[in-house]
């Protein structure tokens, strides 16, 4: 029924968030090495190349902000709905319709339970904590990928600038430096792949499963089915993050080979 489907959606959503967080936590040593490598590559670039790299980083930052604010907006809707239903129950002189924001660990409706307020408060904290955890975990690998895309773009620019170099010795020095930079960049990208592949797989499965649940709800006859549209937008944003950064990385890496040729 409706309660069961809502419960499954919430469980998949929250557990998926924390699974991705713990995957990131288990790979924290590798992540620290990637951040150090990213900083090392950054130090090898000049100011003009820094501005080019930042343009790529800003693209995924906008997606992160959209995911963060949209998920918070959905959380506020859940909490406001619970508060509104409870207020309606008070005005109707009923005592058996106190609704919690989420259906975790306890039943949805409780009758004069003294722990209701504590559970309500803990669920609110858990909801917003899950939102923060999800936004950080889901954007960690894409941010590194966009930095890698920016480094590939600077490398492409270096190869293109070599065409205008007339001095043979200067050309050789530039080519050797660009080749070493490319080797470091490939090692950096391979490290991102090791950390990000499990994150993306978990995110893809959880978001795809929840989107299928929302699709079933939207295709039904429930008059309140459109309340799931914000959840659908959040799931779409998560899938977009899965595909957005890898597409940029693939495009920029291919551009390097074209420029070198």
Short mmCIF file of C-alpha atoms in Angstrom, two decimals:
data_model
loop_
_atom_site.label_atom_id
_atom_site.label_comp_id
_atom_site.label_asym_id
_atom_site.label_seq_id
_atom_site.Cartn_x
_atom_site.Cartn_y
_atom_site.Cartn_z
CA UNK A 1 0.00 0.00 0.00
CA UNK A 2 0.90 3.66 0.24
CA UNK A 3 2.54 3.36 3.64
CA UNK A 4 4.68 0.42 2.56
CA UNK A 5 5.88 2.14 -0.61
CA UNK A 6 6.70 5.36 1.23
CA UNK A 7 8.60 3.39 3.84
CA UNK A 8 10.63 1.53 1.21
CA UNK A 9 11.46 4.81 -0.53
CA UNK A 10 12.70 6.41 2.70
CA UNK A 11 14.72 3.38 3.75
CA UNK A 12 16.44 3.07 0.35
CA UNK A 13 17.10 6.82 0.32
CA UNK A 14 18.61 7.07 3.80
CA UNK A 15 20.50 3.77 3.81
CA UNK A 16 21.87 4.54 0.35
CA UNK A 17 23.18 7.88 1.60
CA UNK A 18 25.03 6.34 4.53
CA UNK A 19 26.34 3.41 2.49
CA UNK A 20 27.95 5.90 0.09
CA UNK A 21 29.33 7.82 3.07
CA UNK A 22 30.91 4.69 4.56
CA UNK A 23 32.35 3.72 1.17
CA UNK A 24 33.98 7.15 1.14
CA UNK A 25 35.10 6.66 4.74
CA UNK A 26 36.71 3.30 3.99
CA UNK A 27 38.62 4.90 1.10
CA UNK A 28 39.69 7.97 3.08
CA UNK A 29 43.41 7.17 2.74
CA UNK A 30 43.10 6.94 -1.02
CA UNK A 31 41.00 10.11 -1.01
CA UNK A 32 43.69 11.95 0.96
CA UNK A 33 46.30 10.87 -1.59
CA UNK A 34 44.08 12.11 -4.41
CA UNK A 35 43.69 15.50 -2.74
CA UNK A 36 47.47 15.75 -2.34
CA UNK A 37 47.98 14.81 -6.00
CA UNK A 38 45.37 17.37 -7.01
CA UNK A 39 47.20 20.03 -5.03
CA UNK A 40 50.51 19.03 -6.62
CA UNK A 41 49.04 19.33 -10.12
CA UNK A 42 47.52 22.68 -9.18
CA UNK A 43 50.93 24.00 -8.10
CA UNK A 44 52.39 23.10 -11.51
CA UNK A 45 49.88 25.36 -13.30
CA UNK A 46 50.14 29.12 -13.78
CA UNK A 47 47.53 31.75 -12.99
CA UNK A 48 45.90 31.63 -16.43
CA UNK A 49 45.55 27.85 -16.16
CA UNK A 50 44.13 28.21 -12.65
CA UNK A 51 41.33 30.36 -14.01
CA UNK A 52 40.56 27.70 -16.62
CA UNK A 53 40.49 24.93 -14.01
CA UNK A 54 38.19 26.90 -11.69
CA UNK A 55 35.64 27.18 -14.51
CA UNK A 56 35.27 23.40 -14.48
CA UNK A 57 35.06 23.23 -10.69
CA UNK A 58 32.27 25.81 -10.65
CA UNK A 59 30.13 23.63 -12.91
CA UNK A 60 29.89 20.77 -10.42
CA UNK A 61 29.63 23.22 -7.51
CA UNK A 62 26.33 24.43 -8.95
CA UNK A 63 25.07 20.85 -9.10
CA UNK A 64 26.15 20.32 -5.49
CA UNK A 65 24.25 23.42 -4.37
CA UNK A 66 21.16 22.31 -6.31
CA UNK A 67 21.29 18.86 -4.74
CA UNK A 68 21.84 20.31 -1.26
CA UNK A 69 19.04 22.89 -1.40
CA UNK A 70 16.55 20.65 -3.20
CA UNK A 71 17.00 17.84 -0.67
CA UNK A 72 16.63 20.34 2.18
CA UNK A 73 13.48 21.64 0.53
CA UNK A 74 12.05 18.12 0.42
CA UNK A 75 12.95 17.67 4.10
CA UNK A 76 11.13 20.86 5.03
CA UNK A 77 8.06 19.64 3.16
CA UNK A 78 8.07 16.34 5.08
CA UNK A 79 8.39 18.13 8.43
CA UNK A 80 5.79 20.76 7.56
CA UNK A 81 3.34 18.05 6.48
CA UNK A 82 3.75 16.24 9.80
CA UNK A 83 3.29 19.45 11.81
CA UNK A 84 0.24 20.43 9.77
CA UNK A 85 -1.40 17.03 10.25
CA UNK A 86 -0.74 17.17 13.99
CA UNK A 87 -2.28 20.64 14.22
CA UNK A 88 -5.32 19.38 12.35
CA UNK A 89 -5.59 16.49 14.79
CA UNK A 90 -5.55 18.88 17.76
CA UNK A 91 -8.29 21.07 16.31
CA UNK A 92 -10.35 17.95 15.59
CA UNK A 93 -9.99 16.74 19.22
CA UNK A 94 -8.41 13.46 18.14
CA UNK A 95 -5.48 11.82 19.92
CA UNK A 96 -4.56 8.97 17.61
CA UNK A 97 -3.20 10.82 14.57
CA UNK A 98 0.13 12.25 15.71
CA UNK A 99 2.28 11.89 12.61
CA UNK A 100 6.07 11.66 12.45
CA UNK A 101 8.10 13.17 9.58
CA UNK A 102 9.37 9.71 8.60
CA UNK A 103 8.37 6.11 9.23
CA UNK A 104 11.67 4.93 10.70
CA UNK A 105 11.83 2.51 13.63
CA UNK A 106 8.31 3.36 14.88
CA UNK A 107 4.83 3.26 13.44
CA UNK A 108 3.54 6.34 11.67
CA UNK A 109 0.72 7.07 14.11
CA UNK A 110 1.16 7.01 17.86
CA UNK A 111 -1.46 7.49 20.56
CA UNK A 112 -0.39 9.85 23.35
CA UNK A 113 3.09 8.33 23.38
CA UNK A 114 5.38 10.32 25.75
CA UNK A 115 8.40 9.76 23.52
CA UNK A 116 6.77 11.31 20.46
CA UNK A 117 8.44 14.73 20.81
CA UNK A 118 11.86 13.15 21.32
CA UNK A 119 11.39 10.89 18.29
CA UNK A 120 10.18 13.81 16.20
CA UNK A 121 13.26 15.86 17.12
CA UNK A 122 15.66 12.96 16.48
CA UNK A 123 14.08 12.27 13.10
CA UNK A 124 14.46 15.93 12.11
CA UNK A 125 18.15 15.81 13.06
CA UNK A 126 18.63 12.55 11.16
CA UNK A 127 16.88 13.91 8.07
CA UNK A 128 19.07 17.00 7.82
CA UNK A 129 22.20 15.06 8.73
CA UNK A 130 21.44 12.60 5.93
CA UNK A 131 21.00 15.54 3.57
CA UNK A 132 24.45 16.92 4.43
CA UNK A 133 26.08 13.49 4.26
CA UNK A 134 24.48 12.76 0.89
CA UNK A 135 25.51 16.09 -0.64
CA UNK A 136 29.12 15.65 0.46
CA UNK A 137 29.46 11.97 -0.47
CA UNK A 138 27.73 12.35 -3.84
CA UNK A 139 29.82 15.35 -4.90
CA UNK A 140 33.27 14.23 -3.68
CA UNK A 141 34.22 12.16 -6.73
CA UNK A 142 32.60 14.55 -9.29
CA UNK A 143 34.56 17.50 -7.88
CA UNK A 144 37.83 15.60 -8.30
CA UNK A 145 36.74 14.61 -11.81
CA UNK A 146 36.05 18.21 -12.74
CA UNK A 147 39.48 19.22 -11.44
CA UNK A 148 40.94 16.45 -13.58
CA UNK A 149 38.94 17.75 -16.56
CA UNK A 150 40.38 21.21 -15.93
CA UNK A 151 43.91 19.81 -15.86
CA UNK A 152 43.27 18.01 -19.15
CA UNK A 153 42.03 21.30 -20.62
CA UNK A 154 45.24 23.06 -19.54
CA UNK A 155 47.27 20.24 -21.05
CA UNK A 156 45.37 20.63 -24.32
CA UNK A 157 46.18 24.35 -24.26
CA UNK A 158 49.86 23.59 -23.72
CA UNK A 159 50.01 21.26 -26.71
CA UNK A 160 48.24 23.83 -28.86
CA UNK A 161 50.67 26.56 -27.79
CA UNK A 162 53.64 24.38 -28.76
CA UNK A 163 52.71 24.82 -32.40
CA UNK A 164 53.80 28.46 -32.19
CA UNK A 165 57.19 27.59 -30.64
CA UNK A 166 60.03 28.05 -33.15
CA UNK A 167 62.97 27.22 -30.90
CA UNK A 168 63.65 23.48 -31.06
CA UNK A 169 65.17 23.21 -27.58
CA UNK A 170 62.33 25.15 -26.02
CA UNK A 171 59.84 22.93 -27.83
CA UNK A 172 61.56 19.81 -26.50
CA UNK A 173 61.48 21.15 -22.92
CA UNK A 174 57.81 22.04 -23.20
CA UNK A 175 56.96 18.65 -24.69
CA UNK A 176 58.82 16.73 -21.97
CA UNK A 177 57.16 18.83 -19.24
CA UNK A 178 53.73 18.29 -20.80
CA UNK A 179 54.34 14.54 -21.06
CA UNK A 180 55.32 14.28 -17.39
CA UNK A 181 52.28 16.34 -16.44
CA UNK A 182 50.13 13.97 -18.51
CA UNK A 183 51.54 10.92 -16.73
CA UNK A 184 50.75 12.43 -13.32
CA UNK A 185 47.29 13.35 -14.52
CA UNK A 186 46.59 9.81 -15.74
CA UNK A 187 47.66 8.42 -12.36
CA UNK A 188 45.39 10.94 -10.66
CA UNK A 189 42.44 9.98 -12.88
CA UNK A 190 42.97 6.26 -12.25
CA UNK A 191 42.85 6.94 -8.52
CA UNK A 192 39.55 8.78 -8.93
CA UNK A 193 38.16 5.79 -10.81
CA UNK A 194 39.04 3.42 -7.96
CA UNK A 195 37.31 5.60 -5.38
CA UNK A 196 34.36 6.73 -7.48
CA UNK A 197 33.18 3.55 -9.20
CA UNK A 198 31.56 2.02 -6.09
CA UNK A 199 30.08 5.39 -5.11
CA UNK A 200 28.53 5.83 -8.54
CA UNK A 201 27.24 2.25 -8.65
CA UNK A 202 25.52 2.60 -5.27
CA UNK A 203 24.12 6.00 -6.22
CA UNK A 204 22.85 4.71 -9.55
CA UNK A 205 21.09 1.71 -8.02
CA UNK A 206 19.48 3.64 -5.16
CA UNK A 207 18.39 6.63 -7.26
CA UNK A 208 17.11 4.41 -10.07
CA UNK A 209 15.15 2.23 -7.66
CA UNK A 210 13.56 5.24 -5.95
CA UNK A 211 12.71 6.82 -9.30
CA UNK A 212 10.89 3.62 -10.26
CA UNK A 213 8.89 3.81 -7.00
CA UNK A 214 8.01 7.45 -7.70
CA UNK A 215 7.01 6.49 -11.24
CA UNK A 216 4.61 3.88 -9.87
CA UNK A 217 3.09 6.47 -7.54
CA UNK A 218 2.72 9.08 -10.30
CA UNK A 219 1.07 6.57 -12.63
CA UNK A 220 -1.55 5.70 -10.03
CA UNK A 221 -4.79 7.42 -9.08
CA UNK A 222 -3.69 8.82 -5.72
CA UNK A 223 -4.85 12.48 -5.59
CA UNK A 224 -1.72 13.35 -3.58
CA UNK A 225 0.70 11.66 -5.97
CA UNK A 226 2.24 14.92 -7.22
CA UNK A 227 3.76 15.57 -3.80
CA UNK A 228 6.52 13.18 -4.89
CA UNK A 229 7.74 15.51 -7.67
CA UNK A 230 10.40 17.18 -5.44
CA UNK A 231 11.75 13.71 -4.62
CA UNK A 232 11.86 12.94 -8.33
CA UNK A 233 13.85 16.11 -9.02
CA UNK A 234 16.33 15.22 -6.28
CA UNK A 235 16.83 11.72 -7.70
CA UNK A 236 17.30 13.17 -11.19
CA UNK A 237 19.93 15.56 -9.83
CA UNK A 238 21.79 12.62 -8.26
CA UNK A 239 21.77 10.74 -11.57
CA UNK A 240 22.91 13.89 -13.37
CA UNK A 241 25.88 14.18 -11.02
CA UNK A 242 26.74 10.54 -11.80
CA UNK A 243 26.96 11.29 -15.53
CA UNK A 244 27.87 14.98 -15.69
CA UNK A 245 31.48 14.89 -14.46
CA UNK A 246 32.51 11.65 -16.26
CA UNK A 247 31.25 13.08 -19.56
CA UNK A 248 33.40 16.17 -19.11
CA UNK A 249 36.40 14.05 -18.16
CA UNK A 250 36.00 11.85 -21.24
CA UNK A 251 35.63 14.85 -23.55
CA UNK A 252 38.67 16.68 -22.21
CA UNK A 253 40.87 13.56 -22.21
CA UNK A 254 40.00 12.96 -25.86
CA UNK A 255 40.79 16.60 -26.62
CA UNK A 256 44.32 16.07 -25.26
CA UNK A 257 45.00 13.23 -27.69
CA UNK A 258 43.66 15.32 -30.57
CA UNK A 259 45.83 18.30 -29.62
CA UNK A 260 48.93 16.11 -29.20
CA UNK A 261 48.34 14.52 -32.60
#
